[in-house]
PDB file of C-alpha atoms in Angstrom:
ATOM      1  CA  MET A 522      -0.076  -0.113   0.094  1.00 44.00           C
ATOM      2  CA  ASN A 523       1.234   3.486  -0.947  1.00 46.00           C
ATOM      3  CA  ARG A 524       1.761   5.747   1.976  1.00 46.00           C
ATOM      4  CA  ASP A 525       0.202   9.214   1.910  1.00 48.00           C
ATOM      5  CA  VAL A 526       1.978  11.885   0.862  1.00 41.00           C
ATOM      6  CA  SER A 527       1.862  13.885   3.946  1.00 41.00           C
ATOM      7  CA  GLU A 528       3.270  11.038   5.988  1.00 44.00           C
ATOM      8  CA  ILE A 529       6.392  10.515   3.598  1.00 40.00           C
ATOM      9  CA  GLN A 530       7.031  14.401   3.700  1.00 43.00           C
ATOM     10  CA  TRP A 531       6.584  14.106   7.936  1.00 39.00           C
ATOM     11  CA  ILE A 532       9.267  11.048   8.059  1.00 41.00           C
ATOM     12  CA  VAL A 533      11.592  13.363   5.444  1.00 39.00           C
ATOM     13  CA  CYS A 534      11.238  16.119   8.026  1.00 43.00           C
ATOM     14  CA  VAL A 535      12.232  13.949  11.057  1.00 39.00           C
ATOM     15  CA  ARG A 536      15.049  12.253   9.399  1.00 47.00           C
ATOM     16  CA  ARG A 537      16.495  15.729   8.380  1.00 47.00           C
ATOM     17  CA  LYS A 538      16.077  17.083  11.984  1.00 45.00           C
ATOM     18  CA  GLU A 539      18.227  13.719  12.933  1.00 52.00           C
ATOM     19  CA  GLU A 540      20.982  14.473  10.330  1.00 50.00           C
ATOM     20  CA  GLN A 541      21.198  18.369  11.411  1.00 46.00           C
ATOM     21  CA  LYS A 542      21.460  17.100  15.164  1.00 48.00           C
ATOM     22  CA  GLN A 543      24.001  14.738  14.434  1.00 52.00           C
ATOM     23  CA  ILE A 544      26.219  16.933  12.205  1.00 45.00           C
ATOM     24  CA  LEU A 545      26.128  19.530  15.162  1.00 46.00           C
ATOM     25  CA  ILE A 546      27.325  16.856  17.545  1.00 48.00           C
ATOM     26  CA  GLU A 547      30.038  15.813  15.365  1.00 49.00           C
ATOM     27  CA  VAL A 548      31.181  19.337  14.700  1.00 46.00           C
ATOM     28  CA  PHE A 549      30.527  21.164  18.060  1.00 47.00           C
ATOM     29  CA  GLY A 550      30.597  18.220  20.373  1.00 51.00           C
ATOM     30  CA  GLU A 551      27.752  16.990  22.808  1.00 51.00           C
ATOM     31  CA  LEU A 552      25.857  20.013  24.746  1.00 44.00           C
ATOM     32  CA  SER A 553      24.567  19.314  28.260  1.00 46.00           C
ATOM     33  CA  ASP A 554      21.383  20.035  29.382  1.00 48.00           C
ATOM     34  CA  SER A 555      22.126  23.451  30.699  1.00 42.00           C
ATOM     35  CA  GLN A 556      24.175  24.483  27.701  1.00 42.00           C
ATOM     36  CA  GLU A 557      20.865  23.437  25.545  1.00 43.00           C
ATOM     37  CA  ASP A 558      18.837  25.596  27.583  1.00 44.00           C
ATOM     38  CA  ASN A 559      21.176  28.599  27.387  1.00 42.00           C
ATOM     39  CA  HIS A 560      21.488  28.119  23.365  1.00 44.00           C
ATOM     40  CA  ARG A 561      18.127  27.039  22.672  1.00 47.00           C
ATOM     41  CA  HIS A 562      16.708  30.243  21.561  1.00 48.00           C
ATOM     42  CA  LEU A 563      19.545  30.956  18.750  1.00 63.00           C
ATOM     43  CA  GLN A 564      19.289  27.388  17.354  1.00 54.00           C
ATOM     44  CA  PRO A 565      18.756  27.100  13.509  1.00 45.00           C
ATOM     45  CA  GLU A 566      15.202  27.114  12.728  1.00 48.00           C
ATOM     46  CA  ALA A 567      12.620  28.132  10.040  1.00 41.00           C
ATOM     47  CA  PRO A 568       8.951  28.520   9.725  1.00 39.00           C
ATOM     48  CA  ASN A 569       6.867  25.311   8.483  1.00 42.00           C
ATOM     49  CA  ASN A 570      10.020  23.055   8.898  1.00 46.00           C
ATOM     50  CA  ARG A 571      11.755  24.829   6.049  1.00 53.00           C
ATOM     51  CA  VAL A 572      15.410  25.687   6.260  1.00 62.00           C
ATOM     52  CA  PRO A 573      16.563  29.229   5.261  1.00 69.00           C
ATOM     53  CA  ILE A 574      17.720  29.760   1.815  1.00 79.00           C
ATOM     54  CA  TRP A 575      21.046  31.567   1.185  1.00 87.00           C
ATOM     55  CA  HIS A 576      20.781  33.958  -1.474  1.00 90.00           C
ATOM     56  CA  ARG A 577      24.062  34.386  -3.589  1.00 91.00           C
ATOM     57  CA  ILE A 578      23.995  38.159  -5.052  1.00 94.00           C
ATOM     58  CA  GLU A 579      25.506  37.561  -8.660  1.00 91.00           C
ATOM     59  CA  GLU A 580      26.368  40.876  -9.114  1.00 94.00           C
ATOM     60  CA  VAL A 581      28.790  41.098  -6.121  1.00 96.00           C
ATOM     61  CA  ASN A 582      31.166  38.328  -5.670  1.00 94.00           C
ATOM     62  CA  GLY A 583      31.252  37.270  -1.973  1.00 95.00           C
ATOM     63  CA  LEU A 584      28.007  38.842  -0.900  1.00 97.00           C
ATOM     64  CA  TRP A 585      25.662  36.480   0.652  1.00 95.00           C
ATOM     65  CA  LEU A 586      22.228  37.104   2.118  1.00 96.00           C
ATOM     66  CA  CYS A 587      20.098  34.804   4.490  1.00 94.00           C
ATOM     67  CA  ARG A 588      16.792  36.376   4.990  1.00 92.00           C
ATOM     68  CA  GLU A 589      15.612  33.749   7.422  1.00 90.00           C
ATOM     69  CA  PHE A 590      18.418  33.950   9.731  1.00 94.00           C
ATOM     70  CA  LEU A 591      16.596  34.622  12.907  1.00 95.00           C
ATOM     71  CA  SER A 592      12.773  33.908  13.622  1.00 93.00           C
ATOM     72  CA  PRO A 593      10.940  36.895  15.357  1.00 94.00           C
ATOM     73  CA  GLU A 594      11.563  34.895  18.814  1.00 95.00           C
ATOM     74  CA  GLN A 595      15.375  34.997  18.294  1.00 95.00           C
ATOM     75  CA  GLN A 596      15.330  38.606  17.231  1.00 96.00           C
ATOM     76  CA  SER A 597      13.233  39.674  20.538  1.00 96.00           C
ATOM     77  CA  SER A 598      15.592  37.943  22.584  1.00 96.00           C
ATOM     78  CA  LEU A 599      18.648  39.878  20.916  1.00 96.00           C
ATOM     79  CA  LEU A 600      17.034  43.193  21.212  1.00 97.00           C
ATOM     80  CA  SER A 601      16.442  42.370  24.834  1.00 96.00           C
ATOM     81  CA  ALA A 602      19.939  41.554  25.403  1.00 97.00           C
ATOM     82  CA  ILE A 603      21.046  44.619  23.538  1.00 97.00           C
ATOM     83  CA  GLU A 604      18.698  46.768  25.889  1.00 95.00           C
ATOM     84  CA  ASN A 605      20.049  45.023  28.877  1.00 96.00           C
ATOM     85  CA  GLU A 606      23.472  46.131  28.141  1.00 95.00           C
ATOM     86  CA  GLY A 607      22.283  49.804  28.787  1.00 95.00           C
ATOM     87  CA  TRP A 608      24.131  51.396  25.774  1.00 95.00           C
ATOM     88  CA  PHE A 609      21.472  53.430  24.563  1.00 93.00           C
ATOM     89  CA  THR A 610      19.646  54.652  27.549  1.00 90.00           C
ATOM     90  CA  GLN A 611      20.193  58.472  26.098  1.00 87.00           C
ATOM     91  CA  SER A 612      18.747  59.433  22.818  1.00 81.00           C
ATOM     92  CA  SER A 613      22.062  60.828  21.787  1.00 85.00           C
ATOM     93  CA  HIS A 614      23.425  57.437  22.103  1.00 90.00           C
ATOM     94  CA  ASN A 615      23.099  55.472  18.876  1.00 93.00           C
ATOM     95  CA  GLN A 616      26.212  53.246  18.724  1.00 95.00           C
ATOM     96  CA  ALA A 617      27.979  50.989  20.755  1.00 96.00           C
ATOM     97  CA  MET A 618      31.350  48.939  20.347  1.00 96.00           C
ATOM     98  CA  GLY A 619      33.127  45.909  21.576  1.00 95.00           C
ATOM     99  CA  PHE A 620      36.516  44.384  21.350  1.00 95.00           C
ATOM    100  CA  GLY A 621      38.130  41.100  22.408  1.00 93.00           C
ATOM    101  CA  ASP A 622      35.915  39.375  24.877  1.00 92.00           C
ATOM    102  CA  LEU A 623      32.378  40.299  23.425  1.00 95.00           C
ATOM    103  CA  PRO A 624      29.146  39.697  25.322  1.00 96.00           C
ATOM    104  CA  SER A 625      27.957  36.378  25.532  1.00 96.00           C
ATOM    105  CA  TRP A 626      24.711  36.868  23.309  1.00 97.00           C
ATOM    106  CA  ALA A 627      27.238  38.197  20.802  1.00 97.00           C
ATOM    107  CA  THR A 628      29.468  35.226  21.058  1.00 96.00           C
ATOM    108  CA  GLU A 629      26.332  33.168  20.809  1.00 96.00           C
ATOM    109  CA  LEU A 630      25.481  35.042  17.931  1.00 97.00           C
ATOM    110  CA  SER A 631      28.794  34.438  16.274  1.00 96.00           C
ATOM    111  CA  ALA A 632      28.419  30.544  17.003  1.00 95.00           C
ATOM    112  CA  HIS A 633      25.209  30.589  15.284  1.00 94.00           C
ATOM    113  CA  ILE A 634      26.406  32.125  12.268  1.00 95.00           C
ATOM    114  CA  ARG A 635      29.135  29.433  12.281  1.00 93.00           C
ATOM    115  CA  LYS A 636      26.575  26.753  12.399  1.00 89.00           C
ATOM    116  CA  VAL A 637      24.089  28.025   9.958  1.00 89.00           C
ATOM    117  CA  VAL A 638      26.928  28.413   7.428  1.00 90.00           C
ATOM    118  CA  TRP A 639      28.132  24.736   7.901  1.00 85.00           C
ATOM    119  CA  LEU A 640      24.914  23.388   7.927  1.00 79.00           C
ATOM    120  CA  SER A 641      24.376  24.829   4.545  1.00 74.00           C
ATOM    121  CA  LYS A 642      27.001  22.493   3.187  1.00 61.00           C
ATOM    122  CA  TYR A 643      24.456  19.554   4.028  1.00 50.00           C
ATOM    123  CA  VAL A 644      21.122  20.703   3.845  1.00 46.00           C
ATOM    124  CA  PHE A 645      20.547  24.528   2.857  1.00 47.00           C
ATOM    125  CA  GLU A 646      20.118  25.152  -0.569  1.00 50.00           C
ATOM    126  CA  CYS A 647      20.925  28.222  -2.957  1.00 53.00           C
ATOM    127  CA  GLU A 648      18.143  29.450  -5.230  1.00 55.00           C
ATOM    128  CA  ASP A 649      19.917  28.063  -8.339  1.00 56.00           C
ATOM    129  CA  GLY A 650      20.406  24.689  -6.933  1.00 56.00           C
ATOM    130  CA  GLU A 651      23.998  24.977  -7.357  1.00 57.00           C
ATOM    131  CA  LYS A 652      26.414  24.264  -4.251  1.00 60.00           C
ATOM    132  CA  TYR A 653      28.136  26.799  -3.125  1.00 70.00           C
ATOM    133  CA  CYS A 654      29.800  27.913   0.400  1.00 81.00           C
ATOM    134  CA  PRO A 655      28.438  31.536   2.063  1.00 91.00           C
ATOM    135  CA  LEU A 656      31.774  31.776   3.685  1.00 92.00           C
ATOM    136  CA  PRO A 657      35.113  30.180   2.919  1.00 91.00           C
ATOM    137  CA  SER A 658      36.633  27.553   5.054  1.00 90.00           C
ATOM    138  CA  ASP A 659      39.710  29.340   6.168  1.00 93.00           C
ATOM    139  CA  LEU A 660      37.290  32.411   7.358  1.00 95.00           C
ATOM    140  CA  LEU A 661      34.594  30.015   8.883  1.00 94.00           C
ATOM    141  CA  TRP A 662      36.982  28.148  10.952  1.00 93.00           C
ATOM    142  CA  ARG A 663      39.390  30.777  12.232  1.00 95.00           C
ATOM    143  CA  GLU A 664      39.410  31.530  16.075  1.00 94.00           C
ATOM    144  CA  PRO A 665      37.832  33.307  17.133  1.00 95.00           C
ATOM    145  CA  LEU A 666      35.380  33.759  14.181  1.00 97.00           C
ATOM    146  CA  PHE A 667      34.812  37.534  15.330  1.00 98.00           C
ATOM    147  CA  ASP A 668      36.139  39.612  18.255  1.00 97.00           C
ATOM    148  CA  GLN A 669      34.914  43.273  17.583  1.00 97.00           C
ATOM    149  CA  LEU A 670      31.293  44.078  17.570  1.00 97.00           C
ATOM    150  CA  ILE A 671      29.248  47.135  16.486  1.00 97.00           C
ATOM    151  CA  VAL A 672      25.694  47.886  17.390  1.00 98.00           C
ATOM    152  CA  ASN A 673      23.893  50.771  15.582  1.00 96.00           C
ATOM    153  CA  VAL A 674      20.392  52.082  16.135  1.00 95.00           C
ATOM    154  CA  TYR A 675      19.141  53.987  13.239  1.00 92.00           C
ATOM    155  CA  GLN A 676      16.099  56.056  13.760  1.00 89.00           C
ATOM    156  CA  PRO A 677      13.575  56.802  10.695  1.00 86.00           C
ATOM    157  CA  GLY A 678      15.528  58.851   8.189  1.00 84.00           C
ATOM    158  CA  GLU A 679      19.015  58.178   9.571  1.00 88.00           C
ATOM    159  CA  GLY A 680      21.319  55.758   7.390  1.00 88.00           C
ATOM    160  CA  ILE A 681      25.058  55.462   6.614  1.00 90.00           C
ATOM    161  CA  CYS A 682      27.054  56.936   3.860  1.00 91.00           C
ATOM    162  CA  GLY A 683      28.901  54.648   1.262  1.00 91.00           C
ATOM    163  CA  HIS A 684      31.875  53.110   2.807  1.00 93.00           C
ATOM    164  CA  VAL A 685      34.455  50.345   2.910  1.00 96.00           C
ATOM    165  CA  ASP A 686      35.103  48.886   6.196  1.00 95.00           C
ATOM    166  CA  LEU A 687      38.500  50.112   7.517  1.00 94.00           C
ATOM    167  CA  MET A 688      41.446  47.694   6.736  1.00 95.00           C
ATOM    168  CA  ARG A 689      42.160  47.134  10.196  1.00 95.00           C
ATOM    169  CA  PHE A 690      39.699  44.382  10.149  1.00 96.00           C
ATOM    170  CA  ASP A 691      40.229  41.242   8.455  1.00 97.00           C
ATOM    171  CA  ASP A 692      38.203  39.429   5.512  1.00 97.00           C
ATOM    172  CA  GLY A 693      34.773  38.264   6.424  1.00 97.00           C
ATOM    173  CA  ILE A 694      32.110  40.645   7.800  1.00 98.00           C
ATOM    174  CA  ALA A 695      28.689  39.535   9.110  1.00 98.00           C
ATOM    175  CA  ILE A 696      25.404  41.876   9.735  1.00 98.00           C
ATOM    176  CA  THR A 697      22.358  40.880  11.220  1.00 98.00           C
ATOM    177  CA  SER A 698      19.377  43.397  10.745  1.00 97.00           C
ATOM    178  CA  LEU A 699      16.474  43.796  13.413  1.00 97.00           C
ATOM    179  CA  GLU A 700      13.335  45.665  13.680  1.00 95.00           C
ATOM    180  CA  SER A 701      12.795  47.861  10.429  1.00 92.00           C
ATOM    181  CA  ALA A 702      13.337  46.735   6.920  1.00 93.00           C
ATOM    182  CA  CYS A 703      15.694  48.665   4.533  1.00 92.00           C
ATOM    183  CA  VAL A 704      17.666  48.715   1.266  1.00 93.00           C
ATOM    184  CA  VAL A 705      21.401  48.737   1.382  1.00 94.00           C
ATOM    185  CA  HIS A 706      23.318  49.793  -1.891  1.00 94.00           C
ATOM    186  CA  PHE A 707      26.449  48.342  -2.998  1.00 97.00           C
ATOM    187  CA  THR A 708      28.631  50.484  -5.519  1.00 96.00           C
ATOM    188  CA  GLN A 709      31.920  49.291  -6.639  1.00 93.00           C
ATOM    189  CA  VAL A 710      34.847  51.196  -5.759  1.00 89.00           C
ATOM    190  CA  LYS A 711      36.819  52.888  -8.677  1.00 74.00           C
ATOM    191  CA  THR A 712      39.787  50.660  -9.603  1.00 61.00           C
ATOM    192  CA  ASP A 713      42.239  51.010 -12.735  1.00 54.00           C
ATOM    193  CA  GLU A 714      39.649  48.423 -14.491  1.00 53.00           C
ATOM    194  CA  CYS A 715      36.955  50.837 -13.957  1.00 50.00           C
ATOM    195  CA  GLU A 716      39.046  53.753 -15.113  1.00 51.00           C
ATOM    196  CA  GLU A 717      39.674  51.715 -18.350  1.00 52.00           C
ATOM    197  CA  ARG A 718      36.036  51.762 -18.858  1.00 52.00           C
ATOM    198  CA  ARG A 719      34.829  55.370 -18.008  1.00 58.00           C
ATOM    199  CA  ASP A 720      31.909  55.351 -20.222  1.00 56.00           C
ATOM    200  CA  ALA A 721      30.609  52.408 -18.353  1.00 59.00           C
ATOM    201  CA  PRO A 722      27.942  53.306 -15.713  1.00 62.00           C
ATOM    202  CA  ILE A 723      28.784  52.973 -11.869  1.00 71.00           C
ATOM    203  CA  LYS A 724      27.048  49.644 -10.694  1.00 80.00           C
ATOM    204  CA  LYS A 725      24.530  50.091  -7.715  1.00 88.00           C
ATOM    205  CA  ILE A 726      23.311  46.947  -6.663  1.00 95.00           C
ATOM    206  CA  PRO A 727      20.234  47.154  -4.146  1.00 94.00           C
ATOM    207  CA  VAL A 728      19.808  44.582  -1.391  1.00 96.00           C
ATOM    208  CA  TYR A 729      16.683  44.161   0.549  1.00 95.00           C
ATOM    209  CA  LEU A 730      17.450  43.541   4.443  1.00 95.00           C
ATOM    210  CA  ASN A 731      14.078  42.234   6.031  1.00 95.00           C
ATOM    211  CA  PRO A 732      14.286  42.235  10.035  1.00 96.00           C
ATOM    212  CA  GLY A 733      15.973  38.952  11.002  1.00 96.00           C
ATOM    213  CA  SER A 734      18.388  38.590   7.922  1.00 97.00           C
ATOM    214  CA  LEU A 735      21.843  38.326   7.952  1.00 97.00           C
ATOM    215  CA  VAL A 736      24.490  39.636   5.326  1.00 98.00           C
ATOM    216  CA  LEU A 737      27.930  37.858   4.851  1.00 97.00           C
ATOM    217  CA  MET A 738      30.460  40.050   2.882  1.00 98.00           C
ATOM    218  CA  TRP A 739      34.029  38.629   1.976  1.00 97.00           C
ATOM    219  CA  GLY A 740      36.545  39.031  -0.629  1.00 96.00           C
ATOM    220  CA  GLU A 741      35.268  41.422  -3.392  1.00 96.00           C
ATOM    221  CA  ALA A 742      32.175  42.355  -1.409  1.00 97.00           C
ATOM    222  CA  ARG A 743      34.464  43.316   1.578  1.00 97.00           C
ATOM    223  CA  TYR A 744      37.114  45.032  -0.090  1.00 97.00           C
ATOM    224  CA  ILE A 745      35.816  46.590  -3.357  1.00 95.00           C
ATOM    225  CA  TRP A 746      32.307  47.473  -3.069  1.00 97.00           C
ATOM    226  CA  LYS A 747      31.230  50.436  -0.914  1.00 96.00           C
ATOM    227  CA  HIS A 748      27.707  49.676   0.872  1.00 96.00           C
ATOM    228  CA  GLU A 749      25.373  52.368   2.197  1.00 93.00           C
ATOM    229  CA  ILE A 750      21.952  53.049   3.536  1.00 90.00           C
ATOM    230  CA  ASN A 751      20.095  56.117   2.519  1.00 86.00           C
ATOM    231  CA  ARG A 752      16.887  56.469   4.699  1.00 75.00           C
ATOM    232  CA  GLN A 753      15.629  60.155   3.259  1.00 76.00           C
ATOM    233  CA  LEU A 754      12.015  60.284   1.975  1.00 71.00           C
ATOM    234  CA  GLY A 755      11.931  58.673  -1.412  1.00 67.00           C
ATOM    235  CA  PHE A 756      15.287  56.583  -1.178  1.00 73.00           C
ATOM    236  CA  GLN A 757      13.886  53.514   0.730  1.00 83.00           C
ATOM    237  CA  VAL A 758      11.977  51.959  -2.178  1.00 83.00           C
ATOM    238  CA  TRP A 759      11.629  48.224  -2.927  1.00 89.00           C
ATOM    239  CA  GLU A 760       9.789  46.508  -6.070  1.00 83.00           C
ATOM    240  CA  GLY A 761       8.210  50.124  -6.401  1.00 82.00           C
ATOM    241  CA  GLN A 762       6.925  50.365  -2.770  1.00 85.00           C
ATOM    242  CA  GLU A 763       8.061  52.942  -0.325  1.00 83.00           C
ATOM    243  CA  ILE A 764       9.325  50.995   3.013  1.00 85.00           C
ATOM    244  CA  CYS A 765       7.583  52.363   5.986  1.00 84.00           C
ATOM    245  CA  GLN A 766      10.643  53.363   8.009  1.00 83.00           C
ATOM    246  CA  LYS A 767      10.707  52.435  11.647  1.00 87.00           C
ATOM    247  CA  LYS A 768      13.697  52.229  14.291  1.00 91.00           C
ATOM    248  CA  ARG A 769      16.609  49.988  12.880  1.00 94.00           C
ATOM    249  CA  THR A 770      19.032  47.814  14.784  1.00 96.00           C
ATOM    250  CA  SER A 771      22.139  46.480  13.233  1.00 97.00           C
ATOM    251  CA  ILE A 772      24.776  44.089  14.752  1.00 98.00           C
ATOM    252  CA  THR A 773      27.954  43.985  12.849  1.00 98.00           C
ATOM    253  CA  LEU A 774      30.560  41.116  13.764  1.00 98.00           C
ATOM    254  CA  ARG A 775      34.176  41.612  12.228  1.00 98.00           C
ATOM    255  CA  LYS A 776      37.723  40.443  13.012  1.00 97.00           C
ATOM    256  CA  LEU A 777      40.526  42.625  13.820  1.00 96.00           C
ATOM    257  CA  CYS A 778      43.542  41.714  11.784  1.00 94.00           C
ATOM    258  CA  PRO A 779      46.689  40.135  13.497  1.00 85.00           C
ATOM    259  CA  THR A 780      49.190  42.726  15.089  1.00 74.00           C
ATOM    260  CA  GLY A 781      51.718  43.636  12.393  1.00 49.00           C
TER     261      GLY A 781
END
């Protein structure tokens, strides 16, 4: 007798979860009950038993987007942790930095990024069905993965001008976006190749960041593309619709270059 399709789907889902759990144990070791409780709110998850899909921004080499990186519950937990730090008790305070030993929630976020990228080799798929790695292995397995933190709080109308992150930071940068959605634009930095093609228009690639999304930048995306967010009226538009601007919080994780 043929099994019902829904039953088969359920069996596949259970097997997939068991495979994910086994992979985590092999890579990160067995967790105690207390450790599982402490880290449960940042375990990889997605609605309707779907794993997050990685979007490779083809126009910008080394630019990856995971739109379902954090669930609404995980986002709320992170925002509460940031609020408990007491960094933004005054309206004039909109940025906080950390170096070296990061807060436990930031360390957990870093570990979660590593797990999600690692699992992508086994169970996550890209839109085009091809197998790519959102972060090269030499960056993924460095220790620590990140040791510098910057949290920015943007009020409606506030953004950030086009820039390439300082060279004091190593390759591989992760940005987690919370609260309000926004559009970040990537523009290629002028190079010798660009100078040879002066008549060619400057590329400006828009990327939509929904709450809970994760952006990874490495290689060309990190070094020869500027990124900016213009939140003035009329500039935050996606698919013909202007985005309703609210407060937005971003968490950027980077790695300091080795001394010398």
